[in-house]
Amino acid sequence: MGMDFSTLRSLISRFCAGEENCVDTRTVYIGHKEPPPGAEAFIQQRFPDNRIVSSKYTFWNFVPKNMFEQFRRVANFYFLIIFLVQLIIDTPTSPITSGLPLFFVIIVTAIKQGYEDWLRHKADNAVNQCPVDVVQHGKVVRTQSRRLRVGDVVQVKEDETFPCDLILLSSSRDDGTCYVTTASLDGESSHKTYHAVQDTKAYKTEREVACIHATIDCEQPQPDLYKFRGNINIYMGNEPVSRSLASQNLLLRGATLKNTEYIFGVAIYTGMESKMALNYQSKSQKRSAVEKSMNAYLVVYLCILISKAVINTVLKYVWQADPNKDEPWYNEKTETERQRHILIRAFTDFLAFMVLFNYIIPVSMYVTVEMQKFLGSYFIMWDDEMLDEELGERAVVNTSDLNEELGQVEYVFTDKTGTLTENNMEFIECCVDGTVYEPDAICNGQVMPGAADIDMIDTSPGPQAKERAELFFRALCLCHTVQVKEEETVDGIKHGIHQGKSSSFYISSSPDEVALVEGMKRLGFTYLRLKDGQMEILNRDDEIERFELLEVLTFDSVRRRMSVIVRSSTGELYLFCKGADSSIFPRVISGKVEQVKARVEHNAVEGLRTLCVAYRPLSPEQYEQVCHLLTRAKLEFQDQDKLVAEAYDLIERDLILLGATAVEDRLQEKAADTIESLHKAGMKVWVLTGDKMETAAATCYASKLFRRSTQILELTTKRTEEQSLHDVLFELKRTVLRHYGAMARDTSSGLSSEYADYGLIIDGATLSAVMRPNQEDSNSGNYKEIFLEICRNCSAVLCCRMAPLQKAQIVKMIKASKEHPITLAIGDGANDVSMILEAHVGIGIMGKEGRQAVRNSDYAIPKFKHLKKMLLVHGHYYYIRISELVQYFFYKNVCFIFPQFLYQFFCGFSQQPLYDTAYLTLYNISFTSLPILLYSLMEQHINMDILKKDPSLYRDIAKNSLLTWPIFIYWTVLGVYDAIVMFFGAYFLFDNTTFTSNGQMFGNWTFGTLVFTVLVFTVTFKLALDTHYWTWINHFVIWGSLVFFVVFSLLWGGIIWPFLNYQRMYYVFMQMLSSGPAWLSIILLITASLLPDVVKKVFWRALWPTTTERIQTKRRCLASEPSTIFMLSQTSSRISF
């Protein structure tokens, strides 16, 4: 009965196949053919089509969805509420004053986001409508990519991209292989080999492929690019033939076919179920420290706004307690007004005051900040110093939201290979049984000048040594996945041409392998090709040797080795294995281990990448056993990866050591100078790499991460094997803290203590133990906290043998530490993507490992050396500019609205506006917005050459120093002071001069216009005083905005506008300017407002100058010596104001 129920359950699961949660596997019918009678039941499953959707909106949901997203922002929602209040109740200002700025912001943002989504739609359509060749009824039919279905048989030609995830059925090559580049998926630009199903590789034409009758059982879609398991059942006779499928049979969407004329494959994952689509990692929204400060300031100003409204509401009802003041004879209340409840009246008045004072919250600041970030990002992209002529690449900005964060970085996490180094491998030497062989420089197939002869250190090895050396050379010529390109060009670039003659060119998934095979070529053994399962080698005697390739035990990051099993022309069987020393030495049973190990350690200290080579002769019986092990493991559907790994482990044993190789990966140009500059700027640099400790440490010394005086602390597996992790951690902590305690004592007692810095080296295994949440020893304490304490006191940290996920964990740990430092991660490969996404700022390098890191980064630069200018110059400028922008916006809005608050004390708290509606609306949009926007784009408070030469200036702006609470309070108090001077200055000066020359009196609109005029001139002059870098554009915008204000006021009050219901400003501005006392008042009040800030700056610079201010003063003195004329130039960065 239980059996019946299980059968029923499986049938129900099969019918529910459209829902991925119901079944773990899927069945694909090749060519949509039903299985033959007697096989399993044919149940057509539902799968998605092949459309890719990366867009966010559709035509129908754009408006509601975009509006919802925009009004989720607190500032936008707040202004919407204010606008609605103005519409509903009788408020002192027109709804236009709030509505116009709000809808301007909303419409501009909606257009920007709509345009970006339209581009995404356009890109999606280009992908979904691209032509694809599908085999139908024995013919190739062209259709659109979006029409592909699971089970369709697809033909892909050379240099075409795979339209979906395919199982390779056959290829134009006789051995059923094809070559693929997966740079768009995993960042690896080199060629990889994929294999067709053994029983279908002979089907070469569309007619033959259409005859294939088979089904595929495979796992449901999952994002891991390197894992796939399944089985194919081919119905050829009475009994179906079952073959296992692995990742080497799966061609992924987005990869490109290379060096193969065509392939046939069957679609198994389509559209958003393809591995590429499942790897679309939506970047978490990164917010800069400046944005967080803005939001905090916004909350403070919201509290100020509510306080003002409450105070005015309370004082209004205190004022109205006297009936004569509540209902004067000229303004008696209606009966309806008298009957309204006092709480309703008070609430209505509170809302009215909120509307009147709401301009203290600067809605236009968000638009200005967005524009500043967007436009400012072009300065990085236009920077010619960050152009790499060799690559023809400029810096790229993928997100402009983090520009100012570049000026706040405290920790830099960098990859080693391809980031600090060139990822350009050069074969240096090989050691065979203690004998060292050194060919002249070979660099990725390019023979360096003067490399004509072979140079051996031991020129007279004995016969046995010679035989062993030749076996070693043969091993390296056979144990690899290198492909041979016969043509003279690869991807349009000429390769493999030496001394005018065309020759073969090697391509591989690993640049190390190419360097090794090229090195063997220089030593007399040339790998020619793999043809019909036969690997061909040209030996020193110009004889071609052929070896039958029987098995390839592929490289993986866990085993850290690869092997091949070959049969020589004489019938001898060999297993050749190469890999990291840590994975080869434990498996060796004979050979000159000590001599080779000594050479490997010597080369590692020199910073060379080392590999060990070993072999094992196999008897036919042993080979049969190996075949049986591998076949059984590969046919097992469940735990296939585990069983294959176990089989490899059993096979790669009892090896005989042959020797080792050394390959150099050179440091990038100016990498050491860049790291030294970052150290001087106060940043801590960590190198996170998968390389072995000795090699990585040598690179760290070469790049000046570690100096010769640096005391190295080791937290490695080797040390934790001798002592417990607990003891090692506490010992290191005591060492570091004892030193810093002694230093502090020496400093306090006046003794000079020579600064000795520490460098920490940790490996991946030890890091896993440190990060483990539950330690077995309950007395161990919190390892993570102790580790962080040690790291804080180290100037540099090297993490070696790191997995990609561990890199991200390190970054996350530092981000979450109690100081919450700003982190930056930089790398060039797919293995760096996780840490790039995790860090506050992620930077990709346009290296040789594809563009995965570049696509997932916030910024991309051609070389590591460009990081120096990006942080020390661009980051510094961006932070200075935006911090002034934020503080200035709040300051000018306090100046703007505080006189309105004071005015209520003189108008009976009647909510009477001080300024005209036009002034209220245009103050932030027109009169004061352009000067600060231009300042935030062009200000250079210090020459960029000085910023590069003196990295310590970066420390002046560290830890968000220009947006701290004391500075924010200073700007706010300055704004309140200016507002009081403007209001009461105008009030007292007008007290005795209330008549114009013709005897007319000034009214309340003239008073408000006078205050507003002083306000506009004061805040604009304040910005002019803060500007250090003057160009003709600054002059045009700053003085032009003042001229625009005057011209607008003359036009607004000088013409009868037919569309206005009232014209209360008619002739007001002209009448004010016709009065001499008004001119005097404007000049005096502007001077009185600006004077304290100028005096404060003079005294502050004289008594407590920062490093930046000292340099500014020095530059001004130097600039004023030759000439007192202002040097105004847009291209020069000389400070002259």
CSV table of C-alpha atoms in Angstrom, one decimal, residues 790-1124:
chain,number,residue,atom,x,y,z
A,790,ILE,CA,45.4,42.3,16.3
A,791,CYS,CA,44.5,43.5,12.8
A,792,ARG,CA,43.7,47.1,14.1
A,793,ASN,CA,47.3,47.4,15.3
A,794,CYS,CA,48.9,46.0,12.1
A,795,SER,CA,49.8,48.4,9.3
A,796,ALA,CA,49.2,45.7,6.7
A,797,VAL,CA,47.6,42.2,6.5
A,798,LEU,CA,48.2,39.4,4.0
A,799,CYS,CA,45.5,36.7,3.8
A,800,CYS,CA,46.6,33.8,1.6
A,801,ARG,CA,44.9,30.6,0.4
A,802,MET,CA,41.6,32.5,0.4
A,803,ALA,CA,38.4,31.2,-1.2
A,804,PRO,CA,36.2,33.9,-2.9
A,805,LEU,CA,33.6,33.6,-0.2
A,806,GLN,CA,36.3,34.1,2.5
A,807,LYS,CA,37.3,37.3,0.8
A,808,ALA,CA,33.8,38.6,1.2
A,809,GLN,CA,33.6,37.4,4.9
A,810,ILE,CA,36.8,39.4,5.7
A,811,VAL,CA,35.4,42.6,4.2
A,812,LYS,CA,32.1,42.0,6.0
A,813,MET,CA,33.8,41.4,9.3
A,814,ILE,CA,35.8,44.7,9.1
A,815,LYS,CA,32.6,46.6,8.0
A,816,ALA,CA,30.8,45.3,11.0
A,817,SER,CA,33.6,46.2,13.5
A,818,LYS,CA,32.8,48.8,16.2
A,819,GLU,CA,34.5,51.6,14.2
A,820,HIS,CA,32.4,50.9,11.1
A,821,PRO,CA,35.2,51.9,8.7
A,822,ILE,CA,34.7,52.7,5.0
A,823,THR,CA,36.0,49.8,3.0
A,824,LEU,CA,37.2,49.5,-0.6
A,825,ALA,CA,37.7,46.2,-2.5
A,826,ILE,CA,39.6,46.0,-5.8
A,827,GLY,CA,40.2,43.0,-8.0
A,828,ASP,CA,40.2,41.8,-11.6
A,829,GLY,CA,38.7,38.3,-11.6
A,830,ALA,CA,35.4,36.6,-11.1
A,831,ASN,CA,36.7,35.3,-7.8
A,832,ASP,CA,36.9,38.9,-6.6
A,833,VAL,CA,33.2,39.7,-7.3
A,834,SER,CA,31.9,38.7,-3.9
A,835,MET,CA,34.3,41.1,-2.0
A,836,ILE,CA,33.7,43.9,-4.6
A,837,LEU,CA,29.9,43.6,-3.9
A,838,GLU,CA,30.4,43.4,-0.2
A,839,ALA,CA,32.7,46.5,0.3
A,840,HIS,CA,31.3,50.0,0.6
A,841,VAL,CA,33.1,50.8,-2.7
A,842,GLY,CA,34.0,48.1,-5.3
A,843,ILE,CA,36.5,48.7,-8.0
A,844,GLY,CA,37.2,46.4,-10.9
A,845,ILE,CA,40.4,46.2,-12.9
A,846,MET,CA,40.2,45.7,-16.6
A,847,GLY,CA,42.6,42.8,-16.5
A,848,LYS,CA,43.1,39.5,-18.3
A,849,GLU,CA,40.6,37.5,-16.4
A,850,GLY,CA,37.5,38.9,-18.3
A,851,ARG,CA,35.1,41.6,-17.2
A,852,GLN,CA,33.1,39.9,-14.5
A,853,ALA,CA,34.7,42.1,-11.8
A,854,VAL,CA,34.3,45.2,-14.0
A,855,ARG,CA,30.6,44.6,-14.5
A,856,ASN,CA,29.9,44.1,-10.8
A,857,SER,CA,32.0,47.0,-9.6
A,858,ASP,CA,31.0,50.5,-8.8
A,859,TYR,CA,34.0,51.9,-10.6
A,860,ALA,CA,36.5,50.3,-13.1
A,861,ILE,CA,40.0,51.3,-13.8
A,862,PRO,CA,42.6,50.0,-16.3
A,863,LYS,CA,45.5,49.5,-13.9
A,864,PHE,CA,46.0,49.4,-10.1
A,865,LYS,CA,48.2,52.5,-10.3
A,866,HIS,CA,45.1,54.6,-11.2
A,867,LEU,CA,43.7,53.9,-7.8
A,868,LYS,CA,46.1,56.5,-6.4
A,869,LYS,CA,44.6,59.4,-8.3
A,870,MET,CA,41.0,58.1,-8.0
A,871,LEU,CA,41.2,58.2,-4.2
A,872,LEU,CA,43.7,61.0,-3.4
A,873,VAL,CA,42.5,63.5,-6.0
A,874,HIS,CA,39.0,62.6,-7.3
A,875,GLY,CA,37.8,61.2,-3.9
A,876,HIS,CA,39.2,64.2,-2.0
A,877,TYR,CA,37.6,66.7,-4.4
A,878,TYR,CA,34.2,64.9,-4.4
A,879,TYR,CA,34.0,64.8,-0.6
A,880,ILE,CA,35.1,68.5,-0.2
A,881,ARG,CA,32.5,69.5,-2.8
A,882,ILE,CA,29.5,67.6,-1.6
A,883,SER,CA,30.1,68.3,2.1
A,884,GLU,CA,30.0,72.0,1.3
A,885,LEU,CA,26.9,71.5,-0.9
A,886,VAL,CA,25.0,69.8,2.0
A,887,GLN,CA,26.0,72.3,4.7
A,888,TYR,CA,25.4,75.2,2.4
A,889,PHE,CA,21.9,74.1,1.4
A,890,PHE,CA,20.9,73.8,5.1
A,891,TYR,CA,22.5,77.1,5.9
A,892,LYS,CA,20.8,79.0,3.1
A,893,ASN,CA,17.4,77.6,4.0
A,894,VAL,CA,17.8,78.6,7.6
A,895,CYS,CA,18.7,82.1,6.4
A,896,PHE,CA,15.6,82.0,4.2
A,897,ILE,CA,13.0,80.8,6.7
A,898,PHE,CA,14.1,82.1,10.1
A,899,PRO,CA,13.1,85.7,9.2
A,900,GLN,CA,9.7,84.3,8.4
A,901,PHE,CA,9.5,82.8,11.9
A,902,LEU,CA,10.6,86.1,13.5
A,903,TYR,CA,8.0,88.0,11.3
A,904,GLN,CA,5.2,86.1,13.0
A,905,PHE,CA,5.9,88.0,16.3
A,906,PHE,CA,5.2,91.2,14.5
A,907,CYS,CA,2.0,90.2,12.6
A,908,GLY,CA,0.0,88.7,15.4
A,909,PHE,CA,0.9,85.1,14.4
A,910,SER,CA,-1.5,85.4,11.5
A,911,GLN,CA,0.6,83.2,9.2
A,912,GLN,CA,1.3,86.2,7.0
A,913,PRO,CA,4.1,85.4,4.5
A,914,LEU,CA,7.2,87.7,4.6
A,915,TYR,CA,8.1,87.0,1.0
A,916,ASP,CA,6.1,87.0,-2.2
A,917,THR,CA,5.0,83.7,-3.6
A,918,ALA,CA,7.4,84.0,-6.6
A,919,TYR,CA,10.3,84.5,-4.3
A,920,LEU,CA,9.2,81.5,-2.1
A,921,THR,CA,9.0,79.3,-5.2
A,922,LEU,CA,12.2,80.4,-7.0
A,923,TYR,CA,14.6,80.9,-4.1
A,924,ASN,CA,15.8,77.3,-4.2
A,925,ILE,CA,15.1,76.5,-7.9
A,926,SER,CA,16.6,79.6,-9.6
A,927,PHE,CA,18.2,82.3,-7.4
A,928,THR,CA,20.6,80.2,-5.3
A,929,SER,CA,20.9,76.7,-7.0
A,930,LEU,CA,23.3,77.2,-9.9
A,931,PRO,CA,26.2,78.7,-8.0
A,932,ILE,CA,26.4,75.8,-5.5
A,933,LEU,CA,25.9,73.2,-8.2
A,934,LEU,CA,28.8,74.7,-10.1
A,935,TYR,CA,30.9,74.9,-7.0
A,936,SER,CA,30.2,71.2,-6.2
A,937,LEU,CA,31.4,70.3,-9.7
A,938,MET,CA,34.5,72.5,-10.1
A,939,GLU,CA,35.9,73.5,-6.7
A,940,GLN,CA,39.6,72.6,-6.3
A,941,HIS,CA,40.7,73.9,-2.8
A,942,ILE,CA,44.2,72.5,-3.5
A,943,ASN,CA,46.1,71.9,-6.7
A,944,MET,CA,45.8,68.2,-7.7
A,945,ASP,CA,49.5,67.9,-8.1
A,946,ILE,CA,49.9,68.7,-4.4
A,947,LEU,CA,47.2,66.1,-3.5
A,948,LYS,CA,49.2,63.5,-5.4
A,949,LYS,CA,52.6,64.4,-3.9
A,950,ASP,CA,51.3,64.7,-0.3
A,951,PRO,CA,49.0,61.8,0.4
A,952,SER,CA,48.8,62.9,4.1
A,953,LEU,CA,46.3,65.6,3.1
A,954,TYR,CA,43.8,62.8,2.7
A,955,ARG,CA,43.8,62.4,6.5
A,956,ASP,CA,42.3,65.9,6.9
A,957,ILE,CA,39.0,64.7,5.5
A,958,ALA,CA,39.0,61.2,7.1
A,959,LYS,CA,36.0,59.9,9.1
A,960,ASN,CA,33.5,62.3,7.5
A,961,SER,CA,35.3,65.2,9.2
A,962,LEU,CA,33.5,68.0,7.3
A,963,LEU,CA,30.0,66.7,8.1
A,964,THR,CA,30.4,66.3,11.9
A,965,TRP,CA,27.8,67.6,14.3
A,966,PRO,CA,30.0,70.6,15.5
A,967,ILE,CA,30.4,71.8,12.0
A,968,PHE,CA,26.8,71.3,11.2
A,969,ILE,CA,25.8,73.2,14.3
A,970,TYR,CA,28.2,76.0,13.3
A,971,TRP,CA,26.6,76.3,9.9
A,972,THR,CA,23.1,76.3,11.5
A,973,VAL,CA,24.1,79.0,14.1
A,974,LEU,CA,25.6,81.1,11.3
A,975,GLY,CA,22.4,80.8,9.4
A,976,VAL,CA,20.3,81.9,12.4
A,977,TYR,CA,22.7,84.8,13.1
A,978,ASP,CA,22.5,86.0,9.4
A,979,ALA,CA,18.7,85.7,9.6
A,980,ILE,CA,18.5,87.8,12.8
A,981,VAL,CA,20.9,90.4,11.3
A,982,MET,CA,18.8,90.6,8.1
A,983,PHE,CA,15.4,90.8,9.8
A,984,PHE,CA,16.2,93.1,12.8
A,985,GLY,CA,18.7,95.1,10.8
A,986,ALA,CA,16.0,95.9,8.2
A,987,TYR,CA,13.4,96.4,11.0
A,988,PHE,CA,15.5,99.0,13.0
A,989,LEU,CA,16.8,100.7,9.9
A,990,PHE,CA,13.3,101.1,8.6
A,991,ASP,CA,12.0,102.4,11.9
A,992,ASN,CA,13.0,105.9,11.2
A,993,THR,CA,13.1,105.9,7.4
A,994,THR,CA,9.6,104.7,6.5
A,995,PHE,CA,9.1,107.3,3.8
A,996,THR,CA,10.6,107.5,0.3
A,997,SER,CA,11.7,110.7,-1.3
A,998,ASN,CA,8.2,111.4,-2.6
A,999,GLY,CA,6.6,110.9,0.8
A,1000,GLN,CA,5.2,107.4,0.2
A,1001,MET,CA,5.4,104.8,3.1
A,1002,PHE,CA,7.2,101.5,2.7
A,1003,GLY,CA,4.7,98.6,3.2
A,1004,ASN,CA,5.2,95.0,4.4
A,1005,TRP,CA,6.0,93.7,0.9
A,1006,THR,CA,8.8,96.2,0.5
A,1007,PHE,CA,10.1,95.2,3.9
A,1008,GLY,CA,10.0,91.5,2.9
A,1009,THR,CA,11.6,92.3,-0.5
A,1010,LEU,CA,14.5,94.2,1.3
A,1011,VAL,CA,15.1,91.2,3.6
A,1012,PHE,CA,15.0,88.8,0.6
A,1013,THR,CA,17.4,91.0,-1.4
A,1014,VAL,CA,19.9,91.0,1.4
A,1015,LEU,CA,19.4,87.2,1.8
A,1016,VAL,CA,20.1,86.4,-1.8
A,1017,PHE,CA,23.2,88.6,-1.9
A,1018,THR,CA,24.5,87.3,1.4
A,1019,VAL,CA,24.2,83.6,0.7
A,1020,THR,CA,25.8,84.1,-2.8
A,1021,PHE,CA,28.7,86.1,-1.4
A,1022,LYS,CA,29.2,83.5,1.3
A,1023,LEU,CA,29.7,80.9,-1.4
A,1024,ALA,CA,32.0,83.2,-3.3
A,1025,LEU,CA,34.2,83.6,-0.1
A,1026,ASP,CA,34.4,79.8,0.2
A,1027,THR,CA,35.5,79.3,-3.4
A,1028,HIS,CA,39.2,78.8,-3.9
A,1029,TYR,CA,39.3,77.9,-7.6
A,1030,TRP,CA,38.0,80.6,-9.9
A,1031,THR,CA,37.2,80.2,-13.6
A,1032,TRP,CA,35.2,82.3,-16.0
A,1033,ILE,CA,32.3,79.9,-15.5
A,1034,ASN,CA,32.3,80.6,-11.7
A,1035,HIS,CA,32.2,84.3,-12.3
A,1036,PHE,CA,29.5,84.0,-14.9
A,1037,VAL,CA,27.2,81.8,-12.7
A,1038,ILE,CA,27.8,83.6,-9.4
A,1039,TRP,CA,27.4,87.1,-10.6
A,1040,GLY,CA,25.0,86.0,-13.3
A,1041,SER,CA,22.6,84.6,-10.7
A,1042,LEU,CA,22.6,87.9,-8.8
A,1043,VAL,CA,21.9,89.8,-12.1
A,1044,PHE,CA,19.1,87.3,-12.9
A,1045,PHE,CA,17.5,88.0,-9.5
A,1046,VAL,CA,17.6,91.7,-10.0
A,1047,VAL,CA,16.2,91.5,-13.6
A,1048,PHE,CA,13.5,89.1,-12.5
A,1049,SER,CA,12.4,91.3,-9.7
A,1050,LEU,CA,12.3,94.3,-12.0
A,1051,LEU,CA,10.2,92.4,-14.5
A,1052,TRP,CA,8.0,90.8,-11.9
A,1053,GLY,CA,7.1,94.1,-10.3
A,1054,GLY,CA,7.4,96.3,-13.4
A,1055,ILE,CA,4.8,94.8,-15.7
A,1056,ILE,CA,1.0,94.2,-15.2
A,1057,TRP,CA,0.8,90.4,-15.6
A,1058,PRO,CA,-2.6,89.5,-17.1
A,1059,PHE,CA,-2.7,85.9,-15.6
A,1060,LEU,CA,-2.4,87.1,-12.0
A,1061,ASN,CA,-5.4,87.6,-9.8
A,1062,TYR,CA,-3.5,90.1,-7.7
A,1063,GLN,CA,-0.4,92.2,-8.3
A,1064,ARG,CA,0.8,93.0,-4.8
A,1065,MET,CA,4.5,93.3,-6.0
A,1066,TYR,CA,3.7,95.9,-8.6
A,1067,TYR,CA,6.5,98.6,-8.5
A,1068,VAL,CA,7.6,97.4,-5.1
A,1069,PHE,CA,11.2,96.5,-6.1
A,1070,MET,CA,11.7,99.7,-8.1
A,1071,GLN,CA,10.3,101.8,-5.3
A,1072,MET,CA,12.7,100.2,-2.8
A,1073,LEU,CA,15.8,100.8,-5.1
A,1074,SER,CA,14.8,104.4,-5.6
A,1075,SER,CA,15.4,105.0,-1.8
A,1076,GLY,CA,19.0,105.8,-0.8
A,1077,PRO,CA,18.5,104.4,2.8
A,1078,ALA,CA,17.5,101.1,1.2
A,1079,TRP,CA,20.8,100.9,-0.7
A,1080,LEU,CA,22.7,101.7,2.4
A,1081,SER,CA,20.7,99.1,4.4
A,1082,ILE,CA,21.5,96.4,1.9
A,1083,ILE,CA,25.3,97.1,1.9
A,1084,LEU,CA,25.5,97.3,5.7
A,1085,LEU,CA,23.4,94.2,6.4
A,1086,ILE,CA,25.4,92.1,3.9
A,1087,THR,CA,28.6,93.2,5.5
A,1088,ALA,CA,27.3,92.6,9.0
A,1089,SER,CA,26.1,89.1,8.0
A,1090,LEU,CA,29.4,88.0,6.5
A,1091,LEU,CA,31.8,89.6,8.9
A,1092,PRO,CA,31.8,87.0,11.8
A,1093,ASP,CA,32.4,84.1,9.4
A,1094,VAL,CA,35.4,86.0,7.8
A,1095,VAL,CA,36.8,86.9,11.2
A,1096,LYS,CA,36.4,83.3,12.5
A,1097,LYS,CA,38.2,81.9,9.4
A,1098,VAL,CA,41.1,84.4,9.8
A,1099,PHE,CA,41.6,83.6,13.5
A,1100,TRP,CA,41.1,79.8,13.0
A,1101,ARG,CA,43.7,79.7,10.2
A,1102,ALA,CA,46.2,81.7,12.2
A,1103,LEU,CA,45.9,79.8,15.5
A,1104,TRP,CA,44.8,76.2,14.5
A,1105,PRO,CA,45.5,75.7,10.8
A,1106,THR,CA,45.0,72.2,9.2
A,1107,THR,CA,47.6,70.9,6.8
A,1108,THR,CA,45.3,71.8,3.9
A,1109,GLU,CA,45.0,75.4,5.2
A,1110,ARG,CA,48.8,75.7,5.6
A,1111,ILE,CA,49.2,74.7,2.0
A,1112,GLN,CA,46.5,77.0,0.8
A,1113,THR,CA,48.1,80.0,2.6
A,1114,LYS,CA,51.6,79.1,1.2
A,1115,ARG,CA,50.1,78.8,-2.4
A,1116,ARG,CA,48.5,82.2,-2.0
A,1117,CYS,CA,51.7,83.8,-1.0
A,1118,LEU,CA,53.6,82.2,-3.9
A,1119,ALA,CA,50.8,83.2,-6.3
A,1120,SER,CA,50.7,86.8,-5.1
A,1121,GLU,CA,54.5,87.4,-5.5
A,1122,PRO,CA,54.8,87.6,-9.3
A,1123,SER,CA,51.5,89.3,-9.9
A,1124,THR,CA,48.4,90.4,-8.1
